[in-house]
Amino acid sequence: MFTPKIPPPDTAPTPGTSLVPPLPGLVHPPACTCHHTPATPTAPVPAAPARPAVRFTPGSLLVAAAGGTAMVLIIGTVLVSMLLATAITAASVAVCAVILRSLLNNQKGN
């Protein structure tokens, strides 16, 4: 069922032949039937002026610095709170482990 079905050699197409027969009577016209003379060279197009350099005003620099500072403070706050949550979770797991250990040791002694 999963083995490939290879046609017998007498029905397999030979390399170089197409499985689709050509359509009879279909003739393509040539791409261009006119005879062009070579085009005369035209004047070169002037290059577009270069974009002016970006110029920062003192106000825009102040806004960029304030935005960067705000981003650093926000990202730092999020990372510190995640670290604090991890530390609190680890401490509570450690306390639970100590309590369970003492409860299990008390049961073995009685």
GROMACS .gro file of C-alpha atoms in nm:
model
  110
    1MET     CA    1   0.000   0.000   0.000
    2PHE     CA    2   0.283   0.242   0.083
    3THR     CA    3   0.521   0.126  -0.189
    4PRO     CA    4   0.558   0.352  -0.493
    5LYS     CA    5   0.376   0.248  -0.808
    6ILE     CA    6   0.625   0.268  -1.093
    7PRO     CA    7   0.472   0.229  -1.441
    8PRO     CA    8   0.603  -0.054  -1.656
    9PRO     CA    9   0.883   0.048  -1.896
   10ASP     CA   10   0.663   0.034  -2.206
   11THR     CA   11   0.418   0.299  -2.076
   12ALA     CA   12   0.667   0.527  -1.903
   13PRO     CA   13   0.744   0.846  -2.095
   14THR     CA   14   1.092   0.870  -2.237
   15PRO     CA   15   1.313   1.152  -2.115
   16GLY     CA   16   1.283   1.459  -2.333
   17THR     CA   17   0.920   1.403  -2.432
   18SER     CA   18   0.630   1.595  -2.288
   19LEU     CA   19   0.328   1.436  -2.126
   20VAL     CA   20   0.110   1.710  -2.281
   21PRO     CA   21   0.084   1.694  -2.661
   22PRO     CA   22   0.126   2.027  -2.844
   23LEU     CA   23  -0.189   2.193  -2.976
   24PRO     CA   24  -0.216   2.165  -3.356
   25GLY     CA   25  -0.246   2.487  -3.554
   26LEU     CA   26  -0.125   2.714  -3.275
   27VAL     CA   27   0.140   2.948  -3.411
   28HIS     CA   28   0.284   3.226  -3.199
   29PRO     CA   29   0.355   3.554  -3.378
   30PRO     CA   30   0.702   3.698  -3.337
   31ALA     CA   31   0.751   3.927  -3.042
   32CYS     CA   32   0.810   4.233  -3.260
   33THR     CA   33   0.754   4.256  -3.635
   34CYS     CA   34   0.860   4.618  -3.672
   35HIS     CA   35   1.211   4.735  -3.740
   36HIS     CA   36   1.329   4.997  -3.499
   37THR     CA   37   1.614   5.233  -3.553
   38PRO     CA   38   1.845   5.268  -3.257
   39ALA     CA   39   1.724   5.533  -3.019
   40THR     CA   40   1.918   5.853  -3.009
   41PRO     CA   41   2.085   5.917  -2.677
   42THR     CA   42   1.900   6.165  -2.463
   43ALA     CA   43   2.035   6.405  -2.208
   44PRO     CA   44   2.111   6.238  -1.875
   45VAL     CA   45   1.853   6.287  -1.606
   46PRO     CA   46   1.990   6.492  -1.319
   47ALA     CA   47   2.027   6.298  -0.997
   48ALA     CA   48   1.774   6.364  -0.727
   49PRO     CA   49   1.907   6.589  -0.454
   50ALA     CA   50   2.033   6.403  -0.151
   51ARG     CA   51   1.815   6.404   0.156
   52PRO     CA   52   1.922   6.662   0.409
   53ALA     CA   53   2.094   6.532   0.717
   54VAL     CA   54   1.878   6.485   1.025
   55ARG     CA   55   1.922   6.780   1.253
   56PHE     CA   56   1.837   6.760   1.618
   57THR     CA   57   1.723   7.066   1.802
   58PRO     CA   58   1.787   7.099   2.174
   59GLY     CA   59   1.419   7.032   2.237
   60SER     CA   60   1.418   6.709   2.037
   61LEU     CA   61   1.733   6.590   2.213
   62LEU     CA   62   1.569   6.658   2.548
   63VAL     CA   63   1.260   6.460   2.446
   64ALA     CA   64   1.472   6.169   2.323
   65ALA     CA   65   1.675   6.162   2.647
   66ALA     CA   66   1.359   6.177   2.860
   67GLY     CA   67   1.197   5.897   2.658
   68GLY     CA   68   1.505   5.677   2.692
   69THR     CA   69   1.524   5.739   3.065
   70ALA     CA   70   1.156   5.655   3.107
   71MET     CA   71   1.199   5.329   2.913
   72VAL     CA   72   1.499   5.225   3.125
   73LEU     CA   73   1.310   5.298   3.447
   74ILE     CA   74   0.998   5.109   3.337
   75ILE     CA   75   1.190   4.803   3.213
   76GLY     CA   76   1.405   4.805   3.528
   77THR     CA   77   1.098   4.818   3.751
   78VAL     CA   78   0.939   4.523   3.572
   79LEU     CA   79   1.257   4.314   3.592
   80VAL     CA   80   1.314   4.391   3.961
   81SER     CA   81   0.953   4.303   4.046
   82MET     CA   82   0.988   3.971   3.861
   83LEU     CA   83   1.308   3.896   4.053
   84LEU     CA   84   1.138   3.986   4.382
   85ALA     CA   85   0.843   3.759   4.303
   86THR     CA   86   1.082   3.472   4.232
   87ALA     CA   87   1.269   3.531   4.558
   88ILE     CA   88   0.948   3.541   4.763
   89THR     CA   89   0.825   3.220   4.599
   90ALA     CA   90   1.156   3.044   4.669
   91ALA     CA   91   1.150   3.153   5.033
   92SER     CA   92   0.793   3.032   5.083
   93VAL     CA   93   0.875   2.695   4.925
   94ALA     CA   94   1.174   2.662   5.160
   95VAL     CA   95   0.958   2.740   5.465
   96CYS     CA   96   0.699   2.482   5.354
   97ALA     CA   97   0.974   2.223   5.311
   98VAL     CA   98   1.106   2.285   5.664
   99ILE     CA   99   0.755   2.259   5.813
  100LEU     CA  100   0.678   1.936   5.626
  101ARG     CA  101   1.011   1.790   5.733
  102SER     CA  102   0.947   1.868   6.098
  103LEU     CA  103   0.596   1.720   6.078
  104LEU     CA  104   0.724   1.401   5.919
  105ASN     CA  105   1.006   1.371   6.177
  106ASN     CA  106   0.757   1.411   6.463
  107GLN     CA  107   0.542   1.128   6.327
  108LYS     CA  108   0.839   0.891   6.303
  109GLY     CA  109   0.938   0.961   6.665
  110ASN     CA  110   0.591   0.877   6.805
   0.00000   0.00000   0.00000
